[in-house]
Amino acid sequence: MAYENIRLEKDGGIAVLTIDRPKALNALNSKTFHEMDAALKTLGDDTRALIVTGGGDKAFVAGADIAEMVTITAAQAREFSALGHHVFQTLESLPIVTIAAVNGFALGGGCELAMACDLIYASEKAKLGLPEVTLGVIPGFGGTQRLTRLVGRSRAKELLFTADRIDAARAKEIGLVLDVVPADKLMEHCRTVAGKILKNGPLAVSQAKRVVEFGADQDLRAANELERQGFAVLFGSEDQREGMKAFLEKRPAQFTGK
Ligand code: DAK
């Protein structure tokens, strides 16, 4: 399928989704969201990790498209917000690992997009923040909630109230990004991390993601019960037999995802 505002490239189990509207610093308009939604639906079993990044050399994503939002009504705003929530939830619920390669400005909806990914790595020139209050609104794609869960209430409120744009080093310090990498090494770094994950049992990685995602908002007893179920279910897989046999036979495991 031909896209106008995004690119999707697949290579050896790793797909790269590039938000590619550099003239608007990759701002997310409705068309871009619809294209992202369609692209995510094309990911099949051959894709085991997804890297999300921004086209051009300046931005990951500079936010929701302000030009599209400026005159919309409250009803349209609700619709736009629902569309963004839907796409980010789809991304977050993928059974594969998702990695945000934050290569520049990740503001507003861009920061929200990064936070919907499992792992966030940033280039040294990245700037992150949720500046919505400077526009008279609040984040509309889950940013208030995901940020709070990532960095805690107090830091989340500080970022949301001040609209500060923080650099990558500060983002790492507060736990918003995992690591900061030189700009020209960012994609390589993300591919290396993805490559390490690809060597592991795909069903196990997927279960690990599921129990963390569903367990994180539960009390510890319920969350641990989820872990027990996820653990047990893997013992019905060929991958569990293969992984343990391979260890005992002192050879690398050949996982099939079955
Ligand atoms: N939307 C539309 N166009 C944008 C944009 C954006 N978010 N960000 C940049 N652009 C456009 C600029 O207008 C400019 O277009 P031209 O003038 O060339 O036509 C082009 O990209 C280059 O930008 P600049 O000339 O401004 O480039 P600079 O290097 O000088 O500055 C910047 C880069 C990232 C600091 C600056 O562009 C900037 O401050 N951008 C806006 C950042 C921002 O405020 N982002 C948050 C957007 S609000 C909700 C749903 C969603 C949301 C809220 C509520 N509901 C439905 C309830 C989420 C909101 C947001 O994400």
PDB file of C-alpha atoms and ligand atoms in Angstrom:
ATOM      1  CA  MET A   1       0.000   0.000   0.000  1.00  0.00           C
ATOM      2  CA  ALA A   2       1.272   3.475  -0.852  1.00  0.00           C
ATOM      3  CA  TYR A   3       1.388   5.928   2.036  1.00  0.00           C
ATOM      4  CA  GLU A   4       1.808   9.691   1.888  1.00  0.00           C
ATOM      5  CA  ASN A   5       2.874  10.571   5.429  1.00  0.00           C
ATOM      6  CA  ILE A   6       4.581   7.434   6.673  1.00  0.00           C
ATOM      7  CA  ARG A   7       6.973   4.741   5.493  1.00  0.00           C
ATOM      8  CA  LEU A   8       6.992   1.129   6.580  1.00  0.00           C
ATOM      9  CA  GLU A   9      10.072  -0.962   5.822  1.00  0.00           C
ATOM     10  CA  LYS A  10      10.537  -4.584   6.851  1.00  0.00           C
ATOM     11  CA  ASP A  11      13.859  -6.355   6.989  1.00  0.00           C
ATOM     12  CA  GLY A  12      14.809  -9.615   8.720  1.00  0.00           C
ATOM     13  CA  GLY A  13      12.140  -9.595  11.408  1.00  0.00           C
ATOM     14  CA  ILE A  14      12.497  -5.888  12.185  1.00  0.00           C
ATOM     15  CA  ALA A  15      10.053  -3.327  10.781  1.00  0.00           C
ATOM     16  CA  VAL A  16      10.735   0.409  10.796  1.00  0.00           C
ATOM     17  CA  LEU A  17       7.778   2.779  10.830  1.00  0.00           C
ATOM     18  CA  THR A  18       8.871   6.301   9.905  1.00  0.00           C
ATOM     19  CA  ILE A  19       6.504   9.211  10.407  1.00  0.00           C
ATOM     20  CA  ASP A  20       7.534  11.110   7.329  1.00  0.00           C
ATOM     21  CA  ARG A  21       6.130  14.619   6.964  1.00  0.00           C
ATOM     22  CA  PRO A  22       9.318  16.598   7.515  1.00  0.00           C
ATOM     23  CA  LYS A  23       7.840  19.840   6.150  1.00  0.00           C
ATOM     24  CA  ALA A  24       5.546  19.900   9.214  1.00  0.00           C
ATOM     25  CA  LEU A  25       8.162  18.270  11.471  1.00  0.00           C
ATOM     26  CA  ASN A  26       6.165  15.013  11.182  1.00  0.00           C
ATOM     27  CA  ALA A  27       3.146  16.485  12.996  1.00  0.00           C
ATOM     28  CA  LEU A  28       0.338  13.963  13.373  1.00  0.00           C
ATOM     29  CA  ASN A  29      -2.799  14.796  11.397  1.00  0.00           C
ATOM     30  CA  SER A  30      -5.802  12.495  10.874  1.00  0.00           C
ATOM     31  CA  LYS A  31      -4.426  11.151   7.606  1.00  0.00           C
ATOM     32  CA  THR A  32      -1.163  10.175   9.302  1.00  0.00           C
ATOM     33  CA  PHE A  33      -3.052   8.392  12.081  1.00  0.00           C
ATOM     34  CA  HIS A  34      -5.158   6.477   9.533  1.00  0.00           C
ATOM     35  CA  GLU A  35      -2.018   5.482   7.630  1.00  0.00           C
ATOM     36  CA  MET A  36      -0.343   4.346  10.859  1.00  0.00           C
ATOM     37  CA  ASP A  37      -3.420   2.295  11.716  1.00  0.00           C
ATOM     38  CA  ALA A  38      -3.391   0.637   8.281  1.00  0.00           C
ATOM     39  CA  ALA A  39       0.375   0.002   8.459  1.00  0.00           C
ATOM     40  CA  LEU A  40       0.179  -1.634  11.904  1.00  0.00           C
ATOM     41  CA  LYS A  41      -2.453  -4.021  10.536  1.00  0.00           C
ATOM     42  CA  THR A  42      -0.007  -5.257   7.878  1.00  0.00           C
ATOM     43  CA  LEU A  43       2.526  -6.510  10.443  1.00  0.00           C
ATOM     44  CA  GLY A  44       2.497 -10.293  10.242  1.00  0.00           C
ATOM     45  CA  ASP A  45       4.215 -13.133  12.075  1.00  0.00           C
ATOM     46  CA  ASP A  46       7.436 -12.418  10.162  1.00  0.00           C
ATOM     47  CA  THR A  47       7.823  -9.129  12.095  1.00  0.00           C
ATOM     48  CA  ARG A  48       9.160  -9.528  15.629  1.00  0.00           C
ATOM     49  CA  ALA A  49      10.139  -5.956  16.509  1.00  0.00           C
ATOM     50  CA  LEU A  50       8.999  -2.523  15.373  1.00  0.00           C
ATOM     51  CA  ILE A  51      11.120   0.614  15.493  1.00  0.00           C
ATOM     52  CA  VAL A  52       9.233   3.918  15.273  1.00  0.00           C
ATOM     53  CA  THR A  53      11.125   7.035  14.201  1.00  0.00           C
ATOM     54  CA  GLY A  54      10.746  10.394  12.454  1.00  0.00           C
ATOM     55  CA  GLY A  55      11.685  11.377   8.896  1.00  0.00           C
ATOM     56  CA  GLY A  56      14.089  14.252   8.174  1.00  0.00           C
ATOM     57  CA  ASP A  57      16.850  15.414  10.464  1.00  0.00           C
ATOM     58  CA  LYS A  58      14.984  17.583  12.949  1.00  0.00           C
ATOM     59  CA  ALA A  59      12.048  15.836  14.477  1.00  0.00           C
ATOM     60  CA  PHE A  60      10.733  12.553  15.768  1.00  0.00           C
ATOM     61  CA  VAL A  61       7.231  14.057  15.817  1.00  0.00           C
ATOM     62  CA  ALA A  62       6.610  17.701  16.797  1.00  0.00           C
ATOM     63  CA  GLY A  63       3.114  16.986  18.073  1.00  0.00           C
ATOM     64  CA  ALA A  64      -0.424  16.710  16.868  1.00  0.00           C
ATOM     65  CA  ASP A  65      -1.006  18.883  13.811  1.00  0.00           C
ATOM     66  CA  ILE A  66      -1.870  22.284  15.238  1.00  0.00           C
ATOM     67  CA  ALA A  67      -3.029  23.553  11.831  1.00  0.00           C
ATOM     68  CA  GLU A  68      -5.615  20.776  11.687  1.00  0.00           C
ATOM     69  CA  MET A  69      -6.769  21.325  15.276  1.00  0.00           C
ATOM     70  CA  VAL A  70      -7.008  25.105  15.357  1.00  0.00           C
ATOM     71  CA  THR A  71     -10.665  25.399  14.337  1.00  0.00           C
ATOM     72  CA  ILE A  72     -12.143  22.043  15.299  1.00  0.00           C
ATOM     73  CA  THR A  73     -15.214  21.782  17.515  1.00  0.00           C
ATOM     74  CA  ALA A  74     -15.369  19.944  20.837  1.00  0.00           C
ATOM     75  CA  ALA A  75     -17.084  17.007  19.108  1.00  0.00           C
ATOM     76  CA  GLN A  76     -14.362  16.854  16.447  1.00  0.00           C
ATOM     77  CA  ALA A  77     -11.702  17.131  19.172  1.00  0.00           C
ATOM     78  CA  ARG A  78     -13.219  14.096  20.878  1.00  0.00           C
ATOM     79  CA  GLU A  79     -13.142  12.200  17.595  1.00  0.00           C
ATOM     80  CA  PHE A  80      -9.511  13.203  16.943  1.00  0.00           C
ATOM     81  CA  SER A  81      -8.545  12.223  20.459  1.00  0.00           C
ATOM     82  CA  ALA A  82     -10.315   8.851  20.073  1.00  0.00           C
ATOM     83  CA  LEU A  83      -8.432   8.245  16.811  1.00  0.00           C
ATOM     84  CA  GLY A  84      -5.074   8.972  18.464  1.00  0.00           C
ATOM     85  CA  HIS A  85      -5.949   6.808  21.476  1.00  0.00           C
ATOM     86  CA  HIS A  86      -6.988   3.972  19.177  1.00  0.00           C
ATOM     87  CA  VAL A  87      -3.736   4.042  17.169  1.00  0.00           C
ATOM     88  CA  PHE A  88      -1.502   4.356  20.235  1.00  0.00           C
ATOM     89  CA  GLN A  89      -3.371   1.568  22.022  1.00  0.00           C
ATOM     90  CA  THR A  90      -3.018  -0.638  18.955  1.00  0.00           C
ATOM     91  CA  LEU A  91       0.711   0.078  18.980  1.00  0.00           C
ATOM     92  CA  GLU A  92       0.964  -0.580  22.701  1.00  0.00           C
ATOM     93  CA  SER A  93      -0.972  -3.849  22.423  1.00  0.00           C
ATOM     94  CA  LEU A  94       1.102  -5.363  19.621  1.00  0.00           C
ATOM     95  CA  PRO A  95       2.431  -8.756  20.705  1.00  0.00           C
ATOM     96  CA  ILE A  96       5.906  -7.736  19.492  1.00  0.00           C
ATOM     97  CA  VAL A  97       8.426  -5.337  20.991  1.00  0.00           C
ATOM     98  CA  THR A  98       8.166  -1.708  19.926  1.00  0.00           C
ATOM     99  CA  ILE A  99      11.071   0.730  20.165  1.00  0.00           C
ATOM    100  CA  ALA A 100      10.883   4.508  19.794  1.00  0.00           C
ATOM    101  CA  ALA A 101      14.012   5.947  18.170  1.00  0.00           C
ATOM    102  CA  VAL A 102      13.562   9.579  19.199  1.00  0.00           C
ATOM    103  CA  ASN A 103      15.709  11.394  16.673  1.00  0.00           C
ATOM    104  CA  GLY A 104      14.719  15.021  17.374  1.00  0.00           C
ATOM    105  CA  PHE A 105      11.726  16.967  18.701  1.00  0.00           C
ATOM    106  CA  ALA A 106       9.235  14.678  20.461  1.00  0.00           C
ATOM    107  CA  LEU A 107       6.683  17.167  21.654  1.00  0.00           C
ATOM    108  CA  GLY A 108       3.045  16.758  22.583  1.00  0.00           C
ATOM    109  CA  GLY A 109       1.629  13.926  20.460  1.00  0.00           C
ATOM    110  CA  GLY A 110       5.217  13.000  19.526  1.00  0.00           C
ATOM    111  CA  CYS A 111       6.170  12.414  23.139  1.00  0.00           C
ATOM    112  CA  GLU A 112       2.882  10.534  23.550  1.00  0.00           C
ATOM    113  CA  LEU A 113       3.769   8.334  20.559  1.00  0.00           C
ATOM    114  CA  ALA A 114       7.168   7.518  22.069  1.00  0.00           C
ATOM    115  CA  MET A 115       5.550   6.662  25.401  1.00  0.00           C
ATOM    116  CA  ALA A 116       3.200   4.195  23.680  1.00  0.00           C
ATOM    117  CA  CYS A 117       6.292   2.172  22.680  1.00  0.00           C
ATOM    118  CA  ASP A 118       7.906  -0.422  24.968  1.00  0.00           C
ATOM    119  CA  LEU A 119      11.420   1.027  24.900  1.00  0.00           C
ATOM    120  CA  ILE A 120      12.488   4.619  24.231  1.00  0.00           C
ATOM    121  CA  TYR A 121      15.998   5.572  23.087  1.00  0.00           C
ATOM    122  CA  ALA A 122      16.875   9.149  22.209  1.00  0.00           C
ATOM    123  CA  SER A 123      19.521  10.859  20.148  1.00  0.00           C
ATOM    124  CA  GLU A 124      21.653  13.502  21.865  1.00  0.00           C
ATOM    125  CA  LYS A 125      19.760  16.209  19.991  1.00  0.00           C
ATOM    126  CA  ALA A 126      16.275  15.057  21.033  1.00  0.00           C
ATOM    127  CA  LYS A 127      13.999  17.440  22.912  1.00  0.00           C
ATOM    128  CA  LEU A 128      10.976  16.049  24.686  1.00  0.00           C
ATOM    129  CA  GLY A 129       7.997  17.603  26.370  1.00  0.00           C
ATOM    130  CA  LEU A 130       4.261  18.050  26.587  1.00  0.00           C
ATOM    131  CA  PRO A 131       3.703  21.720  25.710  1.00  0.00           C
ATOM    132  CA  GLU A 132      -0.089  21.459  25.239  1.00  0.00           C
ATOM    133  CA  VAL A 133      -0.922  23.950  27.999  1.00  0.00           C
ATOM    134  CA  THR A 134       0.901  26.639  25.990  1.00  0.00           C
ATOM    135  CA  LEU A 135      -1.811  26.059  23.367  1.00  0.00           C
ATOM    136  CA  GLY A 136      -4.631  26.157  25.899  1.00  0.00           C
ATOM    137  CA  VAL A 137      -5.250  22.403  25.928  1.00  0.00           C
ATOM    138  CA  ILE A 138      -3.942  19.248  27.584  1.00  0.00           C
ATOM    139  CA  PRO A 139      -2.462  16.128  25.941  1.00  0.00           C
ATOM    140  CA  GLY A 140      -5.206  14.201  24.170  1.00  0.00           C
ATOM    141  CA  PHE A 141      -3.591  10.906  23.233  1.00  0.00           C
ATOM    142  CA  GLY A 142      -2.914   9.349  26.644  1.00  0.00           C
ATOM    143  CA  GLY A 143       0.108  11.481  27.526  1.00  0.00           C
ATOM    144  CA  THR A 144      -1.078  12.591  30.959  1.00  0.00           C
ATOM    145  CA  GLN A 145      -1.550   8.978  32.034  1.00  0.00           C
ATOM    146  CA  ARG A 146       1.453   7.312  30.371  1.00  0.00           C
ATOM    147  CA  LEU A 147       3.814  10.059  31.566  1.00  0.00           C
ATOM    148  CA  THR A 148       2.543   9.696  35.144  1.00  0.00           C
ATOM    149  CA  ARG A 149       3.126   5.953  35.032  1.00  0.00           C
ATOM    150  CA  LEU A 150       6.621   6.404  33.585  1.00  0.00           C
ATOM    151  CA  VAL A 151       8.074   9.197  35.690  1.00  0.00           C
ATOM    152  CA  GLY A 152       5.694   9.453  38.675  1.00  0.00           C
ATOM    153  CA  ARG A 153       2.993  11.988  39.504  1.00  0.00           C
ATOM    154  CA  SER A 154       5.202  14.773  40.658  1.00  0.00           C
ATOM    155  CA  ARG A 155       7.579  14.935  37.667  1.00  0.00           C
ATOM    156  CA  ALA A 156       4.628  14.375  35.328  1.00  0.00           C
ATOM    157  CA  LYS A 157       2.812  17.358  36.818  1.00  0.00           C
ATOM    158  CA  GLU A 158       5.955  19.471  36.586  1.00  0.00           C
ATOM    159  CA  LEU A 159       6.345  18.700  32.872  1.00  0.00           C
ATOM    160  CA  LEU A 160       2.627  19.104  32.146  1.00  0.00           C
ATOM    161  CA  PHE A 161       2.239  22.387  34.062  1.00  0.00           C
ATOM    162  CA  THR A 162       5.478  24.087  32.951  1.00  0.00           C
ATOM    163  CA  ALA A 163       5.443  22.764  29.348  1.00  0.00           C
ATOM    164  CA  ASP A 164       9.243  22.511  29.662  1.00  0.00           C
ATOM    165  CA  ARG A 165      11.069  21.014  26.675  1.00  0.00           C
ATOM    166  CA  ILE A 166      13.754  18.876  28.220  1.00  0.00           C
ATOM    167  CA  ASP A 167      16.873  17.564  26.542  1.00  0.00           C
ATOM    168  CA  ALA A 168      17.651  13.875  26.156  1.00  0.00           C
ATOM    169  CA  ALA A 169      20.033  13.732  29.131  1.00  0.00           C
ATOM    170  CA  ARG A 170      17.393  15.177  31.455  1.00  0.00           C
ATOM    171  CA  ALA A 171      14.783  12.825  29.972  1.00  0.00           C
ATOM    172  CA  LYS A 172      17.037   9.925  30.848  1.00  0.00           C
ATOM    173  CA  GLU A 173      17.592  11.281  34.350  1.00  0.00           C
ATOM    174  CA  ILE A 174      13.863  11.284  35.087  1.00  0.00           C
ATOM    175  CA  GLY A 175      13.238   7.900  33.462  1.00  0.00           C
ATOM    176  CA  LEU A 176      11.418   9.104  30.381  1.00  0.00           C
ATOM    177  CA  VAL A 177      14.005   7.645  28.000  1.00  0.00           C
ATOM    178  CA  LEU A 178      16.205   4.627  28.594  1.00  0.00           C
ATOM    179  CA  ASP A 179      19.450   5.760  26.978  1.00  0.00           C
ATOM    180  CA  VAL A 180      20.906   8.629  25.013  1.00  0.00           C
ATOM    181  CA  VAL A 181      22.881   7.802  21.882  1.00  0.00           C
ATOM    182  CA  PRO A 182      24.844   9.929  19.339  1.00  0.00           C
ATOM    183  CA  ALA A 183      22.461  10.955  16.538  1.00  0.00           C
ATOM    184  CA  ASP A 184      24.249   8.934  13.851  1.00  0.00           C
ATOM    185  CA  LYS A 185      24.204   5.793  16.008  1.00  0.00           C
ATOM    186  CA  LEU A 186      20.565   5.884  17.113  1.00  0.00           C
ATOM    187  CA  MET A 187      19.065   3.513  14.529  1.00  0.00           C
ATOM    188  CA  GLU A 188      21.996   1.137  14.830  1.00  0.00           C
ATOM    189  CA  HIS A 189      21.522   1.087  18.611  1.00  0.00           C
ATOM    190  CA  CYS A 190      17.791   0.354  18.270  1.00  0.00           C
ATOM    191  CA  ARG A 191      18.481  -2.400  15.727  1.00  0.00           C
ATOM    192  CA  THR A 192      21.074  -3.938  18.066  1.00  0.00           C
ATOM    193  CA  VAL A 193      18.583  -4.007  20.941  1.00  0.00           C
ATOM    194  CA  ALA A 194      15.917  -5.449  18.618  1.00  0.00           C
ATOM    195  CA  GLY A 195      18.427  -8.036  17.360  1.00  0.00           C
ATOM    196  CA  LYS A 196      19.146  -9.209  20.916  1.00  0.00           C
ATOM    197  CA  ILE A 197      15.421  -9.588  21.573  1.00  0.00           C
ATOM    198  CA  LEU A 198      14.928 -11.496  18.314  1.00  0.00           C
ATOM    199  CA  LYS A 199      17.282 -14.229  19.516  1.00  0.00           C
ATOM    200  CA  ASN A 200      14.957 -15.017  22.432  1.00  0.00           C
ATOM    201  CA  GLY A 201      11.779 -17.084  22.457  1.00  0.00           C
ATOM    202  CA  PRO A 202       9.127 -14.974  20.717  1.00  0.00           C
ATOM    203  CA  LEU A 203       6.243 -16.362  22.779  1.00  0.00           C
ATOM    204  CA  ALA A 204       8.178 -15.718  25.987  1.00  0.00           C
ATOM    205  CA  VAL A 205       9.008 -12.118  25.002  1.00  0.00           C
ATOM    206  CA  SER A 206       5.375 -11.567  24.088  1.00  0.00           C
ATOM    207  CA  GLN A 207       4.182 -13.008  27.440  1.00  0.00           C
ATOM    208  CA  ALA A 208       6.715 -10.892  29.324  1.00  0.00           C
ATOM    209  CA  LYS A 209       5.304  -7.789  27.604  1.00  0.00           C
ATOM    210  CA  ARG A 210       1.726  -8.880  28.309  1.00  0.00           C
ATOM    211  CA  VAL A 211       2.189  -9.501  32.011  1.00  0.00           C
ATOM    212  CA  VAL A 212       4.100  -6.248  32.525  1.00  0.00           C
ATOM    213  CA  GLU A 213       1.499  -4.241  30.577  1.00  0.00           C
ATOM    214  CA  PHE A 214      -1.546  -5.809  32.235  1.00  0.00           C
ATOM    215  CA  GLY A 215       0.079  -6.240  35.633  1.00  0.00           C
ATOM    216  CA  ALA A 216       1.481  -2.744  36.052  1.00  0.00           C
ATOM    217  CA  ASP A 217      -1.887  -1.197  36.899  1.00  0.00           C
ATOM    218  CA  GLN A 218      -3.051  -4.035  39.193  1.00  0.00           C
ATOM    219  CA  ASP A 219      -2.324  -4.720  42.833  1.00  0.00           C
ATOM    220  CA  LEU A 220       0.650  -7.042  43.409  1.00  0.00           C
ATOM    221  CA  ARG A 221      -1.411 -10.170  44.162  1.00  0.00           C
ATOM    222  CA  ALA A 222      -3.448  -9.879  40.959  1.00  0.00           C
ATOM    223  CA  ALA A 223      -0.348  -8.971  38.975  1.00  0.00           C
ATOM    224  CA  ASN A 224       1.569 -11.976  40.288  1.00  0.00           C
ATOM    225  CA  GLU A 225      -1.365 -14.212  39.399  1.00  0.00           C
ATOM    226  CA  LEU A 226      -1.070 -12.893  35.828  1.00  0.00           C
ATOM    227  CA  GLU A 227       2.616 -13.790  35.896  1.00  0.00           C
ATOM    228  CA  ARG A 228       1.829 -17.321  37.094  1.00  0.00           C
ATOM    229  CA  GLN A 229      -0.659 -17.783  34.239  1.00  0.00           C
ATOM    230  CA  GLY A 230       1.788 -16.421  31.667  1.00  0.00           C
ATOM    231  CA  PHE A 231       4.545 -18.669  33.041  1.00  0.00           C
ATOM    232  CA  ALA A 232       2.342 -21.784  32.990  1.00  0.00           C
ATOM    233  CA  VAL A 233       1.014 -21.205  29.494  1.00  0.00           C
ATOM    234  CA  LEU A 234       4.544 -21.176  28.074  1.00  0.00           C
ATOM    235  CA  PHE A 235       5.004 -24.770  29.227  1.00  0.00           C
ATOM    236  CA  GLY A 236       2.549 -25.755  26.510  1.00  0.00           C
ATOM    237  CA  SER A 237       4.886 -24.367  23.849  1.00  0.00           C
ATOM    238  CA  GLU A 238       7.516 -26.045  21.689  1.00  0.00           C
ATOM    239  CA  ASP A 239       9.772 -23.074  22.431  1.00  0.00           C
ATOM    240  CA  GLN A 240       9.923 -23.943  26.147  1.00  0.00           C
ATOM    241  CA  ARG A 241      10.990 -27.526  25.352  1.00  0.00           C
ATOM    242  CA  GLU A 242      13.511 -26.320  22.784  1.00  0.00           C
ATOM    243  CA  GLY A 243      14.943 -23.543  25.002  1.00  0.00           C
ATOM    244  CA  MET A 244      15.540 -25.868  27.948  1.00  0.00           C
ATOM    245  CA  LYS A 245      16.764 -28.800  25.845  1.00  0.00           C
ATOM    246  CA  ALA A 246      19.185 -26.499  24.008  1.00  0.00           C
ATOM    247  CA  PHE A 247      20.588 -25.322  27.337  1.00  0.00           C
ATOM    248  CA  LEU A 248      21.143 -28.895  28.523  1.00  0.00           C
ATOM    249  CA  GLU A 249      22.678 -29.870  25.181  1.00  0.00           C
ATOM    250  CA  LYS A 250      24.942 -26.784  25.306  1.00  0.00           C
ATOM    251  CA  ARG A 251      23.789 -25.403  21.941  1.00  0.00           C
ATOM    252  CA  PRO A 252      21.907 -22.239  20.855  1.00  0.00           C
ATOM    253  CA  ALA A 253      18.123 -22.647  20.887  1.00  0.00           C
ATOM    254  CA  GLN A 254      16.226 -22.666  17.603  1.00  0.00           C
ATOM    255  CA  PHE A 255      12.934 -21.010  18.486  1.00  0.00           C
ATOM    256  CA  THR A 256       9.973 -21.324  16.121  1.00  0.00           C
ATOM    257  CA  GLY A 257       7.393 -19.267  17.990  1.00  0.00           C
ATOM    258  CA  LYS A 258       5.213 -22.346  18.505  1.00  0.00           C
TER     259      LYS A 258
HETATM  260  N1  DAK B   1       1.669  21.046  13.993  1.00  0.00           N
HETATM  261  C1  DAK B   1       1.677  21.587  12.741  1.00  0.00           C
HETATM  262  N2  DAK B   1       2.773  22.101  12.163  1.00  0.00           N
HETATM  263  C2  DAK B   1       3.912  22.092  12.869  1.00  0.00           C
HETATM  264  C3  DAK B   1       3.990  21.555  14.174  1.00  0.00           C
HETATM  265  C4  DAK B   1       2.807  20.994  14.747  1.00  0.00           C
HETATM  266  N3  DAK B   1       2.765  20.422  15.951  1.00  0.00           N
HETATM  267  N4  DAK B   1       5.261  21.707  14.616  1.00  0.00           N
HETATM  268  C5  DAK B   1       5.941  22.297  13.615  1.00  0.00           C
HETATM  269  N5  DAK B   1       5.141  22.539  12.561  1.00  0.00           N
HETATM  270  C6  DAK B   1       5.476  23.174  11.302  1.00  0.00           C
HETATM  271  C7  DAK B   1       5.690  24.664  11.476  1.00  0.00           C
HETATM  272  O1  DAK B   1       4.455  25.343  11.471  1.00  0.00           O
HETATM  273  C8  DAK B   1       6.529  24.983  10.258  1.00  0.00           C
HETATM  274  O2  DAK B   1       5.698  25.044   9.127  1.00  0.00           O
HETATM  275  P1  DAK B   1       5.924  26.193   8.005  1.00  0.00           P
HETATM  276  O3  DAK B   1       5.808  27.479   8.749  1.00  0.00           O
HETATM  277  O4  DAK B   1       7.308  25.934   7.478  1.00  0.00           O
HETATM  278  O5  DAK B   1       4.817  25.943   7.024  1.00  0.00           O
HETATM  279  C9  DAK B   1       7.408  23.743  10.112  1.00  0.00           C
HETATM  280  O6  DAK B   1       6.729  22.698  10.832  1.00  0.00           O
HETATM  281  C10 DAK B   1       8.778  23.928  10.728  1.00  0.00           C
HETATM  282  O7  DAK B   1       8.607  24.369  12.061  1.00  0.00           O
HETATM  283  P2  DAK B   1       9.354  25.649  12.659  1.00  0.00           P
HETATM  284  O8  DAK B   1       9.630  26.646  11.583  1.00  0.00           O
HETATM  285  O9  DAK B   1       8.563  26.111  13.819  1.00  0.00           O
HETATM  286  O10 DAK B   1      10.738  25.000  13.102  1.00  0.00           O
HETATM  287  P3  DAK B   1      11.686  25.482  14.274  1.00  0.00           P
HETATM  288  O11 DAK B   1      12.925  24.662  14.150  1.00  0.00           O
HETATM  289  O12 DAK B   1      11.812  26.960  14.311  1.00  0.00           O
HETATM  290  O13 DAK B   1      10.936  25.054  15.627  1.00  0.00           O
HETATM  291  C11 DAK B   1       9.716  23.536  17.075  1.00  0.00           C
HETATM  292  C12 DAK B   1      10.752  23.688  15.924  1.00  0.00           C
HETATM  293  C13 DAK B   1       9.432  22.031  17.235  1.00  0.00           C
HETATM  294  C14 DAK B   1      10.320  24.077  18.371  1.00  0.00           C
HETATM  295  C15 DAK B   1       8.440  24.327  16.707  1.00  0.00           C
HETATM  296  O14 DAK B   1       8.026  23.914  15.387  1.00  0.00           O
HETATM  297  C16 DAK B   1       7.310  24.077  17.639  1.00  0.00           C
HETATM  298  O15 DAK B   1       7.270  24.617  18.758  1.00  0.00           O
HETATM  299  N6  DAK B   1       6.311  23.275  17.196  1.00  0.00           N
HETATM  300  C17 DAK B   1       5.103  23.029  17.937  1.00  0.00           C
HETATM  301  C18 DAK B   1       5.414  22.095  19.095  1.00  0.00           C
HETATM  302  C19 DAK B   1       4.178  21.843  19.906  1.00  0.00           C
HETATM  303  O16 DAK B   1       3.584  22.716  20.524  1.00  0.00           O
HETATM  304  N7  DAK B   1       3.771  20.588  19.895  1.00  0.00           N
HETATM  305  C20 DAK B   1       2.619  20.142  20.621  1.00  0.00           C
HETATM  306  C21 DAK B   1       1.491  20.181  19.678  1.00  0.00           C
HETATM  307  S1  DAK B   1      -0.021  20.003  20.547  1.00  0.00           S
HETATM  308  C22 DAK B   1      -6.191  16.661  21.791  1.00  0.00           C
HETATM  309  C23 DAK B   1      -5.498  15.920  20.897  1.00  0.00           C
HETATM  310  C24 DAK B   1      -4.164  16.018  20.815  1.00  0.00           C
HETATM  311  C25 DAK B   1      -3.487  16.881  21.598  1.00  0.00           C
HETATM  312  C26 DAK B   1      -4.176  17.665  22.482  1.00  0.00           C
HETATM  313  C27 DAK B   1      -5.510  17.551  22.605  1.00  0.00           C
HETATM  314  N8  DAK B   1      -7.596  16.563  21.828  1.00  0.00           N
HETATM  315  C28 DAK B   1      -8.245  16.135  20.646  1.00  0.00           C
HETATM  316  C29 DAK B   1      -8.317  16.873  23.001  1.00  0.00           C
HETATM  317  C30 DAK B   1      -2.091  17.002  21.412  1.00  0.00           C
HETATM  318  C31 DAK B   1      -1.600  18.183  21.137  1.00  0.00           C
HETATM  319  C32 DAK B   1      -0.274  18.403  20.659  1.00  0.00           C
HETATM  320  O17 DAK B   1       0.521  17.551  20.336  1.00  0.00           O
END
